[in-house]
Each structure stands twice: as structure tokens, then as C-alpha cells.
């Protein structure tokens, strides 16, 4: 039995809520019964046929490709309510689409006038003229509607400029975390279901999570974060689950900071404060900074996440200064000199065990974070005047960007130079927003010692033994982001005596160094290691700072973490940076570093 495929299309959400679907479906099913055809259905929901968009992407485009590939029999029938459901493009292009379908052997039925289009019938000149006139009328209706839409949208843009609420539905769709179902003179609102999921995704991205991990987390908690409709599952059935493209588009969308960008009659319009924002401009700049500079390579076997690879060459070989990459063997990470591995330097492809290097990284993260807090502690002068100054500079750049955008749209000047100036201004603004974000975080901790202690505890909670031993642990993403934020460079060297030297250079210039040494014990050589921490003028001494908050910190650490890690409070003594770091790390369950691990076998 031949099949009849009912092509159902509508271009707006309002049509989906009305009688459009029921009307098109009922008529097509009746025609299938009448002509003894097996009924099937293809839909393009919210897809416009103006300029032939539906024939280039969507269900109709997929259907045509399937017929051409032979996956759908060429003697099938295609049912449309009117020719304008098929296309609203220019008349001759629309007619070419109809003739293309017929040339494939299809029979096309237009339900409203009961016309049956076949290759033979379209040889009739009058039938062809009738089709062209129908397409011309549909295209004229779409052009008229477009003019009305543009006029209405421009009026709403002016209303928005006056600070009055608007809901511009006809130009561009709202993101999935926004509810735009209200009238045009009311502001859009957070979606009652999906807003919390978008907020959670942004939170996870800001922690340093990659898109794969965010999607996995959301799909594991669908009862809390239902996915928006329309994501296709196995066999193309519509089901609600999260996909990587969905969350990647979220991260890139300027709707996160409340902007709506749309094009009307060839001109681009950016409406500030149109959507309720999900994050600040500074956080949006940080999101994209993380995306560009914290690229997580996911292992093919166990979804491995490393602390140091893929961070813009932060981990370097101490011999040839090329970046180090990694590989896994039996679930264990080894970092290897990429220069030697790829034959682009004189190095051999020497490697170091990941567990040792990352154990040193955990200690260095703790020291670097404490130094960072100490350098911006509550004893120093407030950063608020500098923050206000940077905000003013950012506002001036915003005005400059608006002026340059207007000049480009109006064509009032050399376009190439204006575009270059716009790119420079946007780059400068992004750098300024990242600085503002850092300054705001620093200012936030300039309060009581308890607030500073909470900052320390927040990092301590992430540096657990499980994060070190389980290379798939989700908190490893957050440690990566700490590494990216707190470290300037990590240099690993294998010296002539096969001992390893691991140097972490902080942006302040302070160095944390951990290296193997050969010690004499009762006249015998013994493999051991030493740790160093250099200080620098202008930085609050770490020991002095920690002595001030030591009591509060140890007390809170004991209360909040000790129960999980069998924590034993060390006896009171003057704070020593490295000794206290070792005490805390080991008390939380980490094994002490082993001097033998700092010496290679060859």
C-alpha cells in the first residue's frame, strides 16, 4: 500500500496553540482513507516557509533527502493543506521546489482545493500557471506580513528605549529559559520550569565544568531540571533530555546578561535589559574566558579529567619549554613532553606519573589560594574606588561600541576601519570585565576573619583524597579552574640524577618548588624530597597572615570537615606555611609524599 505523508507546518507558537494542527491532520487522514493510502506525518513546528527556509532545513528538507536517497519510496504521496504550506518563497523558486518533488516521482496533493499534482498534470500550461499564481499570492502575503511585523517591531524597539516593558515575539525566538507567552506590552519573564536549570548550568560552567559534564549532571537530575521540549532521542522520537549543543548555545548567548539581538530590514538592534539576566557582565566574561582557556580533553575510555593539560600550555617541559600533554594507562595519568612525543623538540618523550604531580598541585593550590586571600585581606585599603573607576571605563567603552555599531549600520565612514575599531573596543571591554570580576571577588573577602576562613574552607572542601585518586571525579573540574586562576606556569624537569623538580610559579612571582633530593642517613644514600616557598616584597607574609586567622580556621575546619576525614587537630604552634599545609592535607586523608617517587627508573 502506498504511503501518504501529511506535511504539517506552522511558523508561530500562537498557531500551535490554536486549531492549525487539528485542521491539517483531520483533512489529511480523511484523504488517506478515501484513496486507500497508509497515513504518515511529518511536521515543521515553528518553521517559516518564507524565502524557502523549510526546504533547506527541518523536517521537509530531511524528507526530500530521504526520497532522493531511496529511503522513502518515490511513489509516495505528499499532502499539504495549501501550496503556501509547502513554500512562501518567490514564485518561480517555489514552483521549482514543486517540480523537484514531482520529478522524484511524488504525487503532491493540496487539500483545500483537492488538486492532485503529478508530473503529467504539471505539463499542462494552465496547471503550471495556476501553481505559479498560488505561490505568488503566498509570497506577497508573506512580504506584506513582514512589513507589518517590521513596523510593529520598530515601534516596540522605541518603546523599549523609553524604558517601558515590551515582548517582541515576531522577530527572533526567546531562549528556552525565558517565558515570552505574555502580551507585547508586558516584559518577558523567567520560565517557570527551565529557569532553574539554566541557572544551574551557568553555576557549573563558572566552576570550570565542561559542556559534557554539565549535560551529564542535568540528565542525572531531570526531576529537578526538566529539559526543554524538542530534543530528539533515539529513532528521532521527541523526548525531554539535555544535549551538549543546547548547553553550549546557552553559554554563548548574550541573553544571559539580558540582551536581545535582532535584525530588522538589514539593521541590527541590541536591546539591553530586555531579558531577566542570569549572570552579570563580569560573570559572562569569565564564562567565555573559561571556555577559551580551560579546554577539558575528555579521555575516550573513562572520561578522564586532568588538573593540568589543556590550560593554554600552562604545564611546560623544563628542558625544551614545550607544553606537556597526558595519556592514561590502566586508569592512571602520566604527563608527557609533547615536544618529544611529536618530534618537534630535541627532548625524548619522557613522562612523569600524574598522581605525584597532581599531589604537589593540590598542595600548591592551597598555598596559592591562601596567598591570594592574604594579599587581598581585610587589612588592606578598600578596592571600591578602583572598582568604580573600572566600571566608569566599561560604561565609556559601551558608549563607544554603540557609536561604532551605529556608524557601521549607517555606513558613515570606512567600514573596514570601523569594524577593526569595534573589535578592539569589544576586546578591551572583555579584559576590563574580567579585571572587574577579579576586583569584586577580592573586595568581597575584605571583611571579618570568619569571612576569610570561609574562603579557605571553600577550597579545602574541593581538595579531597577522592579528587586525587579518582580521575573521573566531577570536582576535578573545579580544581582545574583553581589551577587556571591561581597558577602562572608549572615547570617539570628531570635532572641528571633522575630526580624530578616541580616548580609552580604564581602570577605574583612567588614560587612553590618540590623536588627530589638524595640525603645521607647513617652513611647511606636515601631518596627524599624538599619543599620551598619563595616570598616577595609587597605580599603579606603567609605565616603572619595565617597566624591571625589560624584559630578560627582550624576550629571551623574541624567542625565542618573533620567528621568526613577523621581529622585530628594539630597541637598549637606558630604557623609555618609548608608545615601547616602538609599537616592539613594529610589530616584530610591524603598520603604523605614519598621521596622515592621523585626519582625516575631511567
Coordinates of C-alpha atoms in Angstrom, one line a residue:
X1 CA 0.0 0.0 0.0
X2 CA 1.5 3.4 -1.0
X3 CA 2.0 5.9 1.8
X4 CA 0.6 9.4 2.1
X5 CA 2.8 11.8 4.1
X6 CA 1.0 14.7 5.5
X7 CA 3.3 17.7 5.7
X8 CA 2.1 19.9 8.6
X9 CA 3.8 23.3 9.1
X10 CA 3.2 26.4 11.2
X11 CA 5.6 29.3 11.8
X12 CA 4.5 30.7 15.2
X13 CA 3.8 29.4 18.7
X14 CA 0.3 31.0 18.6
X15 CA -0.7 28.8 15.7
X16 CA 0.5 25.7 17.6
X17 CA -1.9 26.6 20.4
X18 CA -4.9 27.1 18.0
X19 CA -6.7 24.8 15.6
X20 CA -3.9 24.6 12.9
X21 CA -2.7 21.2 13.8
X22 CA -6.1 19.6 14.2
X23 CA -7.4 21.1 11.0
X24 CA -4.4 20.0 8.9
X25 CA -4.3 16.5 10.4
X26 CA -8.0 15.7 10.1
X27 CA -8.2 16.6 6.4
X28 CA -5.1 14.6 5.5
X29 CA -6.3 11.5 7.4
X30 CA -9.7 11.7 5.6
X31 CA -7.9 11.9 2.2
X32 CA -5.7 8.9 3.0
X33 CA -8.8 6.7 3.9
X34 CA -10.6 7.9 0.8
X35 CA -7.7 6.9 -1.5
X36 CA -6.7 3.7 0.4
X37 CA -3.3 5.1 1.4
X38 CA -1.3 4.4 4.5
X39 CA -1.1 7.6 6.6
X40 CA 2.2 9.1 8.0
X41 CA 3.1 12.5 9.1
X42 CA 6.0 15.0 9.0
X43 CA 6.0 18.2 10.9
X44 CA 7.8 21.5 10.9
X45 CA 6.8 23.3 14.1
X46 CA 7.6 27.0 14.3
X47 CA 9.4 26.9 10.9
X48 CA 8.8 29.7 8.3
X49 CA 8.4 28.9 4.6
X50 CA 9.3 32.5 3.7
X51 CA 12.4 32.5 1.5
X52 CA 12.2 28.7 1.4
X53 CA 13.7 28.1 4.8
X54 CA 11.7 24.9 5.4
X55 CA 13.1 23.3 2.2
X56 CA 16.7 24.0 3.4
X57 CA 16.5 22.7 6.9
X58 CA 13.9 21.0 9.0
X59 CA 11.5 18.1 8.5
X60 CA 10.7 18.8 4.9
X61 CA 14.4 19.1 3.9
X62 CA 15.0 15.7 5.6
X63 CA 12.0 14.2 3.8
X64 CA 13.2 15.3 0.4
X65 CA 16.7 14.0 1.1
X66 CA 15.2 10.6 2.2
X67 CA 13.3 10.3 -1.1
X68 CA 16.4 11.2 -3.1
X69 CA 18.4 8.6 -1.2
X70 CA 15.7 5.9 -1.7
X71 CA 14.9 5.6 2.0
X72 CA 11.3 6.6 1.2
X73 CA 9.6 5.2 -1.9
X74 CA 9.4 7.6 -4.8
X75 CA 5.7 6.7 -5.5
X76 CA 4.7 8.1 -2.1
X77 CA 2.1 10.9 -1.9
X78 CA 2.7 14.3 -0.1
X79 CA -0.3 16.0 1.3
X80 CA -0.3 19.8 2.1
X81 CA -3.2 22.0 3.1
X82 CA -2.3 24.6 0.6
X83 CA 0.8 25.3 -1.6
X84 CA 1.7 28.1 0.8
X85 CA 2.4 25.3 3.4
X86 CA 5.0 24.0 1.0
X87 CA 6.7 27.3 0.3
X88 CA 6.3 31.1 0.5
X89 CA 9.4 31.8 -1.4
X90 CA 9.5 33.8 -4.6
X91 CA 7.0 32.3 -7.1
X92 CA 9.5 30.8 -9.6
X93 CA 11.7 29.3 -6.8
X94 CA 8.6 27.8 -5.1
X95 CA 7.5 26.3 -8.4
X96 CA 10.9 24.8 -8.9
X97 CA 10.5 23.1 -5.5
X98 CA 7.2 21.6 -6.6
X99 CA 8.6 20.4 -9.9
X100 CA 11.6 18.9 -8.0
X101 CA 9.2 16.8 -5.8
X102 CA 7.2 15.7 -8.9
X103 CA 10.4 14.8 -10.8
X104 CA 11.2 12.4 -8.0
X105 CA 8.0 10.5 -8.7
X106 CA 6.0 12.0 -5.9
X107 CA 2.3 12.9 -6.1
X108 CA 1.5 16.2 -4.3
X109 CA -2.0 16.9 -3.0
X110 CA -3.3 20.3 -2.0
X111 CA -6.2 19.5 0.4
X112 CA -8.1 22.8 0.3
X113 CA -8.8 22.8 -3.4
X114 CA -8.4 18.9 -3.8
X115 CA -5.9 19.4 -6.7
X116 CA -3.6 16.4 -7.4
X117 CA -0.3 17.4 -8.8
X118 CA 1.6 14.8 -10.9
X119 CA 4.4 15.0 -13.4
X120 CA 1.9 14.6 -16.2
X121 CA -0.6 17.2 -14.8
X122 CA 2.1 19.8 -14.5
X123 CA 2.8 19.6 -18.2
X124 CA -0.5 21.4 -18.6
X125 CA 0.4 25.1 -19.1
X126 CA -2.7 26.3 -17.3
X127 CA -2.0 24.0 -14.3
X128 CA 1.6 25.4 -14.1
X129 CA 0.3 29.0 -14.3
X130 CA -2.2 28.2 -11.5
X131 CA 0.6 26.9 -9.3
X132 CA 2.8 29.9 -10.0
X133 CA -0.1 32.3 -9.2
X134 CA -0.8 30.5 -5.9
X135 CA 2.9 30.7 -5.0
X136 CA 3.0 34.4 -6.0
X137 CA 0.0 35.2 -3.8
X138 CA 1.6 33.3 -0.8
X139 CA 4.9 35.2 -1.3
X140 CA 3.0 38.6 -1.5
X141 CA 1.1 37.7 1.7
X142 CA 4.4 37.0 3.5
X143 CA 6.0 40.2 2.3
X144 CA 3.0 42.2 3.4
X145 CA 3.1 40.4 6.8
X146 CA 6.8 41.1 7.0
X147 CA 6.4 44.8 6.5
X148 CA 3.7 44.9 9.2
X149 CA 5.9 42.8 11.5
X150 CA 8.9 45.1 11.0
X151 CA 6.8 48.2 11.6
X152 CA 5.4 46.8 14.8
X153 CA 8.8 45.6 16.0
X154 CA 10.4 49.0 15.3
X155 CA 7.6 50.6 17.4
X156 CA 8.3 48.2 20.2
X157 CA 12.1 48.9 20.0
X158 CA 11.3 52.6 20.5
X159 CA 9.1 51.7 23.4
X160 CA 11.9 49.7 25.0
X161 CA 14.3 52.7 24.6
X162 CA 11.9 54.7 26.7
X163 CA 12.3 52.1 29.5
X164 CA 8.8 50.6 29.0
X165 CA 8.2 46.8 29.0
X166 CA 7.9 45.0 25.7
X167 CA 7.6 41.5 24.4
X168 CA 8.8 41.4 20.7
X169 CA 7.5 38.0 19.6
X170 CA 7.6 38.4 15.8
X171 CA 11.4 38.8 15.4
X172 CA 13.6 36.0 16.8
X173 CA 12.6 33.4 19.4
X174 CA 13.1 33.7 23.1
X175 CA 15.7 31.4 24.7
X176 CA 14.3 28.3 26.3
X177 CA 14.8 29.6 29.9
X178 CA 12.6 32.6 29.1
X179 CA 8.7 32.8 29.2
X180 CA 7.6 35.0 26.3
X181 CA 4.0 33.9 26.3
X182 CA 2.6 37.2 27.6
X183 CA 1.2 40.2 25.6
X184 CA 3.5 42.5 23.7
X185 CA 3.3 45.3 26.2
X186 CA 4.5 43.2 29.1
X187 CA 8.1 42.2 29.9
X188 CA 9.2 38.7 29.3
X189 CA 9.7 36.6 32.5
X190 CA 11.9 33.7 33.7
X191 CA 10.5 30.4 32.5
X192 CA 8.6 28.7 35.4
X193 CA 10.3 25.4 34.8
X194 CA 13.6 25.8 32.9
X195 CA 15.0 29.0 34.5
X196 CA 16.4 27.0 37.4
X197 CA 18.2 24.6 35.0
X198 CA 19.8 27.4 33.1
X199 CA 20.9 29.0 36.4
X200 CA 22.4 25.7 37.5
X201 CA 24.2 25.2 34.2
X202 CA 25.8 28.7 34.5
X203 CA 26.8 27.9 38.0
X204 CA 28.6 24.7 36.9
X205 CA 30.2 26.4 33.9
X206 CA 31.6 29.1 36.3
X207 CA 33.1 26.3 38.4
X208 CA 35.1 25.2 35.4
X209 CA 32.9 22.3 34.3
X210 CA 32.8 21.4 30.6
X211 CA 29.7 21.0 28.5
X212 CA 29.8 17.2 28.6
X213 CA 29.8 17.2 32.4
X214 CA 27.1 19.8 32.7
X215 CA 24.8 17.8 30.4
X216 CA 25.5 14.6 32.3
X217 CA 24.7 16.3 35.6
X218 CA 21.4 17.8 34.3
X219 CA 20.3 14.4 32.8
X220 CA 21.0 12.7 36.1
X221 CA 18.7 15.2 37.9
X222 CA 15.9 15.5 35.4
X223 CA 13.4 15.6 38.3
X224 CA 14.9 18.9 39.3
X225 CA 15.9 20.2 35.9
X226 CA 13.5 19.0 33.1
X227 CA 14.9 19.6 29.7
X228 CA 13.1 21.9 27.2
X229 CA 10.9 20.1 24.6
X230 CA 12.2 19.4 21.1
X231 CA 15.4 17.5 21.8
X232 CA 15.4 14.3 19.7
X233 CA 16.2 11.0 21.2
X234 CA 16.8 7.6 19.6
X235 CA 14.9 7.0 16.4
X236 CA 14.1 10.7 16.2
X237 CA 11.3 10.5 18.8
X238 CA 10.8 13.7 20.7
X239 CA 11.7 13.3 24.3
X240 CA 12.9 15.5 27.1
X241 CA 16.6 15.2 27.7
X242 CA 19.6 17.5 27.7
X243 CA 22.0 17.7 24.8
X244 CA 25.5 19.2 24.5
X245 CA 24.5 21.7 21.7
X246 CA 21.7 23.1 24.0
X247 CA 24.1 24.0 26.9
X248 CA 26.8 25.2 24.6
X249 CA 24.4 27.7 23.0
X250 CA 23.4 28.7 26.5
X251 CA 27.0 29.6 27.4
X252 CA 27.5 31.7 24.3
X253 CA 24.2 33.6 24.4
X254 CA 24.2 37.2 25.4
X255 CA 20.7 36.7 26.6
X256 CA 22.4 35.5 29.8
X257 CA 23.1 39.2 30.6
X258 CA 19.7 40.4 29.4
X259 CA 20.5 41.4 25.8
X260 CA 18.2 40.7 22.9
X261 CA 19.9 41.0 19.5
X262 CA 17.8 41.1 16.3
X263 CA 17.9 42.2 12.7
X264 CA 15.2 44.3 11.1
X265 CA 15.4 45.4 7.5
X266 CA 19.1 44.7 7.3
X267 CA 19.9 46.7 10.5
X268 CA 21.0 45.1 13.8
X269 CA 19.4 46.1 17.1
X270 CA 20.7 45.3 20.6
X271 CA 18.2 45.7 23.4
X272 CA 19.9 46.0 26.8
X273 CA 17.9 44.7 29.9
X274 CA 15.3 43.0 27.7
X275 CA 15.5 39.6 29.3
X276 CA 15.9 39.0 33.1
X277 CA 19.6 38.3 33.4
X278 CA 21.1 35.0 34.6
X279 CA 24.5 36.4 35.3
X280 CA 26.4 39.7 35.4
X281 CA 28.5 41.0 32.6
X282 CA 31.7 40.2 34.6
X283 CA 30.5 36.6 35.1
X284 CA 29.6 36.3 31.3
X285 CA 33.2 37.5 30.5
X286 CA 34.5 34.8 32.9
X287 CA 32.3 32.2 31.3
X288 CA 33.9 32.8 27.9
X289 CA 37.4 33.2 29.4
X290 CA 37.0 29.7 30.9
X291 CA 35.6 28.4 27.6
X292 CA 38.6 29.7 25.7
X293 CA 41.4 28.9 28.3
X294 CA 40.1 25.8 30.2
X295 CA 39.7 23.3 27.4
X296 CA 39.0 19.9 29.0
X297 CA 40.1 16.9 26.9
X298 CA 37.9 14.0 27.8
X299 CA 39.6 10.6 27.7
X300 CA 37.9 8.1 25.4
X301 CA 37.9 5.3 27.9
X302 CA 36.9 6.7 31.3
X303 CA 36.1 10.3 30.7
X304 CA 39.4 11.3 32.4
X305 CA 39.8 14.9 33.6
X306 CA 43.3 16.1 34.4
X307 CA 44.4 19.0 36.6
X308 CA 47.0 20.5 34.1
X309 CA 46.5 19.6 30.5
X310 CA 44.6 21.8 28.0
X311 CA 45.1 25.1 30.0
X312 CA 46.8 27.1 27.3
X313 CA 50.3 25.5 27.7
X314 CA 50.4 26.2 31.5
X315 CA 52.3 22.9 32.1
X316 CA 55.7 23.1 30.5
X317 CA 58.7 20.8 30.0
X318 CA 61.7 22.2 31.9
X319 CA 64.1 21.1 29.2
X320 CA 62.6 22.3 25.9
X321 CA 59.8 24.6 27.2
X322 CA 57.1 22.9 25.1
X323 CA 53.7 22.1 26.7
X324 CA 53.2 18.7 28.3
X325 CA 50.2 16.6 27.5
X326 CA 49.0 13.3 29.0
X327 CA 48.0 9.8 28.4
X328 CA 46.3 7.1 30.6
X329 CA 47.5 3.6 31.3
X330 CA 45.3 1.3 33.5
X331 CA 43.3 4.3 34.7
X332 CA 46.4 6.2 35.8
X333 CA 47.5 9.5 34.3
X334 CA 51.0 10.2 33.0
X335 CA 52.1 13.7 31.8
X336 CA 54.4 13.5 28.8
X337 CA 56.6 16.1 27.0
X338 CA 54.6 16.9 23.8
X339 CA 57.7 18.2 22.1
X340 CA 59.4 14.9 22.4
X341 CA 56.3 12.9 21.7
X342 CA 55.6 14.8 18.4
X343 CA 59.3 15.2 17.4
X344 CA 59.2 19.0 17.5
X345 CA 62.0 19.4 20.0
X346 CA 65.2 17.7 21.0
X347 CA 63.6 16.1 24.1
X348 CA 62.7 12.4 24.4
X349 CA 59.1 11.7 25.1
X350 CA 59.8 11.5 28.8
X351 CA 56.9 11.4 31.3
X352 CA 56.1 11.8 34.9
X353 CA 53.4 10.0 37.0
X354 CA 50.3 12.1 37.2
X355 CA 49.5 11.1 40.8
X356 CA 52.8 12.6 42.1
X357 CA 52.5 15.8 40.0
X358 CA 48.8 16.3 41.0
X359 CA 49.6 15.7 44.7
X360 CA 52.1 18.5 44.5
X361 CA 49.5 20.6 42.6
X362 CA 46.9 20.1 45.5
X363 CA 49.5 21.5 48.0
X364 CA 50.4 24.4 45.6
X365 CA 46.7 25.2 45.1
X366 CA 46.2 25.5 48.9
X367 CA 49.3 27.7 49.3
X368 CA 48.4 29.9 46.2
X369 CA 44.8 30.4 47.3
X370 CA 45.9 31.3 50.8
X371 CA 48.5 33.8 49.4
X372 CA 45.8 35.2 47.1
X373 CA 43.4 35.8 50.1
X374 CA 46.3 37.1 52.2
X375 CA 47.3 39.6 49.5
X376 CA 43.8 40.9 49.4
X377 CA 42.8 40.6 53.0
X378 CA 40.8 42.9 55.2
X379 CA 43.9 44.8 56.4
X380 CA 44.4 46.5 53.1
X381 CA 42.8 49.6 51.7
X382 CA 39.4 49.1 50.0
X383 CA 39.4 48.4 46.3
X384 CA 36.0 50.1 45.8
X385 CA 37.4 53.4 44.3
X386 CA 39.3 51.3 41.7
X387 CA 36.2 49.2 41.1
X388 CA 34.1 52.4 40.5
X389 CA 36.8 53.7 38.1
X390 CA 36.9 50.5 36.1
X391 CA 33.1 50.5 35.9
X392 CA 33.1 54.0 34.5
X393 CA 35.7 52.9 31.9
X394 CA 33.5 50.0 31.0
X395 CA 30.5 52.3 30.6
X396 CA 32.5 54.6 28.3
X397 CA 33.5 51.6 26.2
X398 CA 29.8 50.6 26.0
X399 CA 29.0 54.0 24.6
X400 CA 32.0 53.8 22.2
X401 CA 30.8 50.3 21.0
X402 CA 27.2 51.7 20.5
X403 CA 28.5 54.6 18.4
X404 CA 30.7 52.4 16.3
X405 CA 27.9 49.9 15.7
X406 CA 25.6 52.8 14.6
X407 CA 28.3 54.2 12.3
X408 CA 28.7 50.7 10.6
X409 CA 24.9 50.4 10.2
X410 CA 24.6 53.9 8.7
X411 CA 27.8 53.5 6.5
X412 CA 29.2 56.8 7.8
X413 CA 32.9 56.0 7.3
X414 CA 35.3 53.4 6.1
X415 CA 33.7 50.1 7.1
X416 CA 36.9 48.1 7.5
X417 CA 38.4 50.7 9.9
X418 CA 35.2 50.9 11.9
X419 CA 34.9 47.1 12.2
X420 CA 38.5 46.9 13.4
X421 CA 37.9 49.7 15.9
X422 CA 34.7 47.9 17.1
X423 CA 36.7 44.6 17.6
X424 CA 39.4 46.4 19.6
X425 CA 36.8 48.1 21.8
X426 CA 35.0 44.8 22.5
X427 CA 38.3 43.1 23.3
X428 CA 39.3 45.9 25.7
X429 CA 35.8 45.7 27.3
X430 CA 36.1 42.0 27.8
X431 CA 39.5 42.4 29.5
X432 CA 38.1 45.1 31.7
X433 CA 35.1 43.0 32.7
X434 CA 37.5 40.2 33.7
X435 CA 39.5 42.6 35.8
X436 CA 36.3 43.9 37.4
X437 CA 35.2 40.4 38.3
X438 CA 38.6 39.7 40.0
X439 CA 38.4 43.0 41.9
X440 CA 34.9 42.4 43.0
X441 CA 35.8 39.0 44.4
X442 CA 38.8 40.5 46.2
X443 CA 36.7 43.2 47.7
X444 CA 34.1 40.7 48.9
X445 CA 36.6 39.0 51.2
X446 CA 37.8 42.2 52.9
X447 CA 35.6 41.7 55.8
X448 CA 36.0 39.7 59.1
X449 CA 38.4 36.9 59.7
X450 CA 35.4 34.5 59.7
X451 CA 34.6 35.5 56.1
X452 CA 38.3 34.8 55.2
X453 CA 38.1 31.5 56.9
X454 CA 35.0 30.6 54.8
X455 CA 37.0 31.4 51.7
X456 CA 39.7 29.0 52.8
X457 CA 37.2 26.3 53.7
X458 CA 35.6 26.5 50.3
X459 CA 38.8 25.4 48.7
X460 CA 39.7 22.9 51.4
X461 CA 36.4 21.1 50.6
X462 CA 37.5 20.6 47.0
X463 CA 41.0 19.2 47.7
X464 CA 39.8 15.8 49.0
X465 CA 41.7 12.5 48.6
X466 CA 38.9 11.2 46.2
X467 CA 39.6 14.1 43.8
X468 CA 43.2 13.0 43.6
X469 CA 42.6 9.2 43.3
X470 CA 39.5 9.2 41.1
X471 CA 40.5 10.7 37.7
X472 CA 36.8 10.9 36.7
X473 CA 35.7 12.8 39.9
X474 CA 33.4 15.8 39.0
X475 CA 35.2 18.1 41.4
X476 CA 38.4 17.8 39.3
X477 CA 36.8 20.4 37.0
X478 CA 36.8 22.9 39.9
X479 CA 40.4 22.1 40.8
X480 CA 41.3 22.7 37.2
X481 CA 39.7 26.1 37.3
X482 CA 41.5 26.9 40.6
X483 CA 44.8 25.9 38.8
X484 CA 44.0 28.1 35.8
X485 CA 43.1 31.1 38.1
X486 CA 45.9 30.8 40.6
X487 CA 48.9 29.5 38.7
X488 CA 51.0 31.3 36.1
X489 CA 53.1 28.3 35.0
X490 CA 54.1 24.8 36.1
X491 CA 57.6 23.6 35.0
X492 CA 58.6 19.9 35.4
X493 CA 62.2 18.9 35.0
X494 CA 64.0 15.5 35.2
X495 CA 67.6 16.3 36.3
X496 CA 70.8 14.3 35.6
X497 CA 70.4 12.2 38.7
X498 CA 66.9 11.2 37.5
X499 CA 65.3 13.3 40.3
X500 CA 62.2 15.4 39.5
X501 CA 61.8 19.1 40.1
X502 CA 58.3 20.5 40.1
X503 CA 58.1 24.3 40.1
X504 CA 54.8 26.2 40.3
X505 CA 55.1 29.9 39.5
X506 CA 52.2 32.1 40.8
X507 CA 51.3 35.3 38.9
X508 CA 52.6 37.3 41.9
X509 CA 56.1 35.9 41.3
X510 CA 56.0 33.6 44.3
X511 CA 57.4 30.1 43.6
X512 CA 56.4 26.8 45.1
X513 CA 59.1 24.2 44.5
X514 CA 59.0 20.5 45.3
X515 CA 62.0 18.4 44.2
X516 CA 63.7 15.1 44.9
X517 CA 67.0 15.1 46.9
X518 CA 69.4 12.4 47.9
X519 CA 70.1 12.5 51.7
X520 CA 72.7 10.7 53.8
X521 CA 71.2 8.6 56.6
X522 CA 73.8 6.7 58.7
X523 CA 76.2 6.9 55.8
X524 CA 73.7 5.6 53.3
X525 CA 72.0 7.5 50.5
X526 CA 68.3 7.9 50.9
X527 CA 65.8 9.2 48.4
X528 CA 63.8 12.1 49.8
X529 CA 62.3 15.4 48.8
X530 CA 62.2 19.0 49.9
X531 CA 59.7 21.8 49.5
X532 CA 60.5 25.5 49.1
X533 CA 58.3 28.6 49.1
X534 CA 59.8 31.9 48.0
X535 CA 58.3 35.2 49.2
X536 CA 58.3 38.5 47.5
X537 CA 58.2 42.1 48.7
X538 CA 54.7 43.6 48.7
X539 CA 52.9 40.4 49.6
X540 CA 51.6 39.9 53.1
X541 CA 53.8 37.2 54.6
X542 CA 51.9 34.0 54.5
X543 CA 52.9 32.9 58.0
X544 CA 51.9 36.2 59.6
X545 CA 48.5 36.2 57.8
X546 CA 47.7 32.6 58.8
X547 CA 48.7 33.2 62.4
X548 CA 46.0 35.8 62.6
X549 CA 43.2 33.6 61.3
X550 CA 44.7 30.2 62.5
X551 CA 42.4 29.7 65.5
X552 CA 39.2 30.5 63.6
X553 CA 40.3 28.4 60.6
X554 CA 41.3 25.2 62.5
X555 CA 38.1 25.4 64.6
X556 CA 35.8 25.7 61.5
X557 CA 37.8 23.1 59.6
X558 CA 37.5 20.6 62.5
X559 CA 33.7 21.2 62.8
X560 CA 32.9 21.0 59.1
X561 CA 35.4 18.6 57.5
X562 CA 36.8 16.5 60.3
X563 CA 33.8 14.2 60.6
X564 CA 34.4 13.1 57.0
X565 CA 38.1 12.7 57.1
X566 CA 39.0 11.6 60.7
X567 CA 40.6 15.0 61.2
X568 CA 43.0 15.4 64.2
X569 CA 43.7 19.0 65.3
X570 CA 47.4 19.6 65.5
X571 CA 48.9 20.9 68.7
X572 CA 49.1 24.7 68.8
X573 CA 52.3 26.2 67.5
X574 CA 53.4 29.2 65.4
X575 CA 52.1 28.8 61.9
X576 CA 54.6 27.6 59.3
X577 CA 53.3 27.8 55.7
X578 CA 54.5 24.5 54.3
X579 CA 54.4 22.5 57.5
X580 CA 50.8 23.5 58.1
X581 CA 49.9 22.8 54.5
X582 CA 51.3 19.2 54.9
X583 CA 49.5 18.8 58.3
X584 CA 46.1 19.9 56.8
X585 CA 46.4 17.9 53.6
X586 CA 47.5 14.7 55.4
X587 CA 44.9 15.1 58.1
X588 CA 42.2 15.2 55.5
X589 CA 43.3 11.8 54.3
X590 CA 46.0 12.4 51.7
X591 CA 49.0 10.2 51.8
X592 CA 52.4 11.9 52.6
X593 CA 54.6 12.5 49.5
X594 CA 57.1 9.7 49.0
X595 CA 60.7 10.7 48.2
X596 CA 61.2 7.6 46.1
X597 CA 58.5 8.8 43.7
X598 CA 60.7 11.9 42.8
X599 CA 63.3 9.6 41.2
X600 CA 62.8 8.0 37.8
X601 CA 63.7 4.5 36.9
X602 CA 65.8 5.5 33.9

